[in-house]
Short mmCIF file of N, CA and C in Angstrom, two decimals:
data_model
loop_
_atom_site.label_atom_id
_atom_site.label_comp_id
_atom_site.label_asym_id
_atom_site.label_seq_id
_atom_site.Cartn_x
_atom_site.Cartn_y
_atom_site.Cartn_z
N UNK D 941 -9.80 23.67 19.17
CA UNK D 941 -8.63 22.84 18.89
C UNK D 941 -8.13 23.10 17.46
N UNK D 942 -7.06 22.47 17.20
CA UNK D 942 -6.59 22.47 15.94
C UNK D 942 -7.13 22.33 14.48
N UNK D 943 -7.67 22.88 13.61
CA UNK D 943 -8.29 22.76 12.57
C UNK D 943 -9.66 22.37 13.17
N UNK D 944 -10.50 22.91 13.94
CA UNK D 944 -11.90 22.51 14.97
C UNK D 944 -12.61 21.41 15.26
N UNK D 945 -11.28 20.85 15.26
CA UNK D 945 -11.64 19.56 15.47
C UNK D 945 -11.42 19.13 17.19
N UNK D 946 -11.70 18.56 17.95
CA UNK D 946 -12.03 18.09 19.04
C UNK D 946 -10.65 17.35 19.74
N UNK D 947 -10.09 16.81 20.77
CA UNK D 947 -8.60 16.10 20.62
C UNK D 947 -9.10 14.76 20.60
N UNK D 948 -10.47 14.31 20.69
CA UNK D 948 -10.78 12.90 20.46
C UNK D 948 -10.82 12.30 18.78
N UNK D 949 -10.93 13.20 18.45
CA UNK D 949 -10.83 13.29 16.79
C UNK D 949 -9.72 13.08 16.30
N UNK D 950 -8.64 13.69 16.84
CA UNK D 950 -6.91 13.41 16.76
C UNK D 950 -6.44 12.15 17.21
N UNK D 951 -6.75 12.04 18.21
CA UNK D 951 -6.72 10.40 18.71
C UNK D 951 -7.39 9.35 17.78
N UNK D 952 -8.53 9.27 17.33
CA UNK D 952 -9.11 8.68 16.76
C UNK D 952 -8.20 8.94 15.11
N UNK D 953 -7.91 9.64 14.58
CA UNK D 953 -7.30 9.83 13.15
C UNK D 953 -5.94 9.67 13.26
N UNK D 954 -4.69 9.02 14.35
CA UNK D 954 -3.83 9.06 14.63
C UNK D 954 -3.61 7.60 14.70
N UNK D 955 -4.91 7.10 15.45
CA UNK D 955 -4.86 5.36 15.41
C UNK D 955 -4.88 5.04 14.29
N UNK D 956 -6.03 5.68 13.05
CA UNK D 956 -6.17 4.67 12.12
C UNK D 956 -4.76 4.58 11.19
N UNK D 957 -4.24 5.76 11.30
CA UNK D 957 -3.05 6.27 10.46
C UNK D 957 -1.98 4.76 11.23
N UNK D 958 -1.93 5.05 12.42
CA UNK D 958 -1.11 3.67 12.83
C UNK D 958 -1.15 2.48 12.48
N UNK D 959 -2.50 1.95 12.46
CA UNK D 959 -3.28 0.87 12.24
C UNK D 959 -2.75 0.56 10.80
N UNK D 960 -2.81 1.60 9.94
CA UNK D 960 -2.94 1.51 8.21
C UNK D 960 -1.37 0.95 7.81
N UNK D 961 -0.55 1.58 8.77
CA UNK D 961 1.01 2.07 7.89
C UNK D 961 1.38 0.48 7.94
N UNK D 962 1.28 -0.49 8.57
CA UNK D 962 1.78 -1.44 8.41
C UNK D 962 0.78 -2.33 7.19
N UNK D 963 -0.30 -2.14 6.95
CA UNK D 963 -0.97 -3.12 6.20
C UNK D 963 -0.46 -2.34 4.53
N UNK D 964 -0.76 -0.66 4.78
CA UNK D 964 0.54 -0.34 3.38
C UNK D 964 1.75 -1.21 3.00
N UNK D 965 2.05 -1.06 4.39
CA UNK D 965 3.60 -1.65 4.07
C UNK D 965 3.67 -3.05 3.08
N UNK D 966 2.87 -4.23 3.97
CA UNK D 966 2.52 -5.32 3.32
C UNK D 966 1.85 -5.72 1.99
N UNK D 967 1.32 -4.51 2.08
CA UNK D 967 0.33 -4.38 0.48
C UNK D 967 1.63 -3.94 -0.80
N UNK D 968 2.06 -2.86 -0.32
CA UNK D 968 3.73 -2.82 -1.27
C UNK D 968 4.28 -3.48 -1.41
N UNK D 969 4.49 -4.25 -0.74
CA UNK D 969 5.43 -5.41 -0.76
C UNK D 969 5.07 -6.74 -2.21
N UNK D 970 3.66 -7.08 -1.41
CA UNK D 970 2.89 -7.91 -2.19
C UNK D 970 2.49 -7.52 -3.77
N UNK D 971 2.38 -5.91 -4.22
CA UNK D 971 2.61 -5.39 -5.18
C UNK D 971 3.39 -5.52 -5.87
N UNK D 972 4.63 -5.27 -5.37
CA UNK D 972 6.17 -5.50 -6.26
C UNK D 972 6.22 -6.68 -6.57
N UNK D 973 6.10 -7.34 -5.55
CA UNK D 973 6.42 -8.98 -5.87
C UNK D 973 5.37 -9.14 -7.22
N UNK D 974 4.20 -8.90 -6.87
CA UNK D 974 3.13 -9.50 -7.92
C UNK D 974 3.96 -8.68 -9.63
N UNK D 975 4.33 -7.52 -9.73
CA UNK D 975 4.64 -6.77 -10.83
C UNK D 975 6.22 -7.81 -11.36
N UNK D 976 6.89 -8.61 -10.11
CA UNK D 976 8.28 -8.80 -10.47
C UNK D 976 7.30 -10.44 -11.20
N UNK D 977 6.85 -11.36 -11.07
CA UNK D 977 6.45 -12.27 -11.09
C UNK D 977 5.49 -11.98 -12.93
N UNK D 978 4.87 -10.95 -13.02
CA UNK D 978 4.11 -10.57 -14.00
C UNK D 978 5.56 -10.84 -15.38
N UNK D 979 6.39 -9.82 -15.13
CA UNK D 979 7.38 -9.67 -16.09
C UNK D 979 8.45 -10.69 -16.11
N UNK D 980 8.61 -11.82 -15.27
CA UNK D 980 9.30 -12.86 -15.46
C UNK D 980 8.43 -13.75 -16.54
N UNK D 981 7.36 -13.60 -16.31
CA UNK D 981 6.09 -14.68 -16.64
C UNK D 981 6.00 -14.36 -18.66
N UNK D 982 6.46 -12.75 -18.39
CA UNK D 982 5.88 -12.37 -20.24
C UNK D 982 7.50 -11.94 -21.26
N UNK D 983 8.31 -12.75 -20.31
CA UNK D 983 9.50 -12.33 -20.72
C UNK D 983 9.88 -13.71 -21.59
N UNK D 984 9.88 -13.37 -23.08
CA UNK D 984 10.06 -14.83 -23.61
C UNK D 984 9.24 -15.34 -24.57
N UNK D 985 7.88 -14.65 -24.15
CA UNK D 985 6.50 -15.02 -24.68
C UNK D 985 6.17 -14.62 -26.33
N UNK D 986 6.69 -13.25 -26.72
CA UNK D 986 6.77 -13.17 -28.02
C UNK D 986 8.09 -12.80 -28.85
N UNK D 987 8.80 -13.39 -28.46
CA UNK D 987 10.40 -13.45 -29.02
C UNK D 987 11.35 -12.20 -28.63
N UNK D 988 10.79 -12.07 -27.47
CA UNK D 988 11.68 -10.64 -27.30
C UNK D 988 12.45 -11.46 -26.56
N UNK D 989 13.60 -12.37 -25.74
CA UNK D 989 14.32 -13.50 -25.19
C UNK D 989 15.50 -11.85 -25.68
N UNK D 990 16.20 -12.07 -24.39
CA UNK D 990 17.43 -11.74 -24.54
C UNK D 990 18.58 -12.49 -23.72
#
């Protein structure tokens, strides 16, 4: 098979890839937010105020 790997192996590395892309997704999400929330929070804090 392809790179000697077996086609149960493809199946099996195809799910997890499926499985993953949405909990990425959510994890990015929750990232940004956490980074947008960080810099609201230190904006102000030592006289930099614009």
């Amino acid at each position: 098979m392809l790179l000697g790997l077996e086609w149960y192996w493809w199946l099996v590395i195809m799910a997890v890839l499926l499985i993953s892309i949405p909990f990425k997704v959510k994890f990015m999400k929750w990232w940004s937010k956490r980074k947008q929330d960080q810099n609201k929070s230190w904006l102000g804090k030592w006289g930099d105020e614009e």
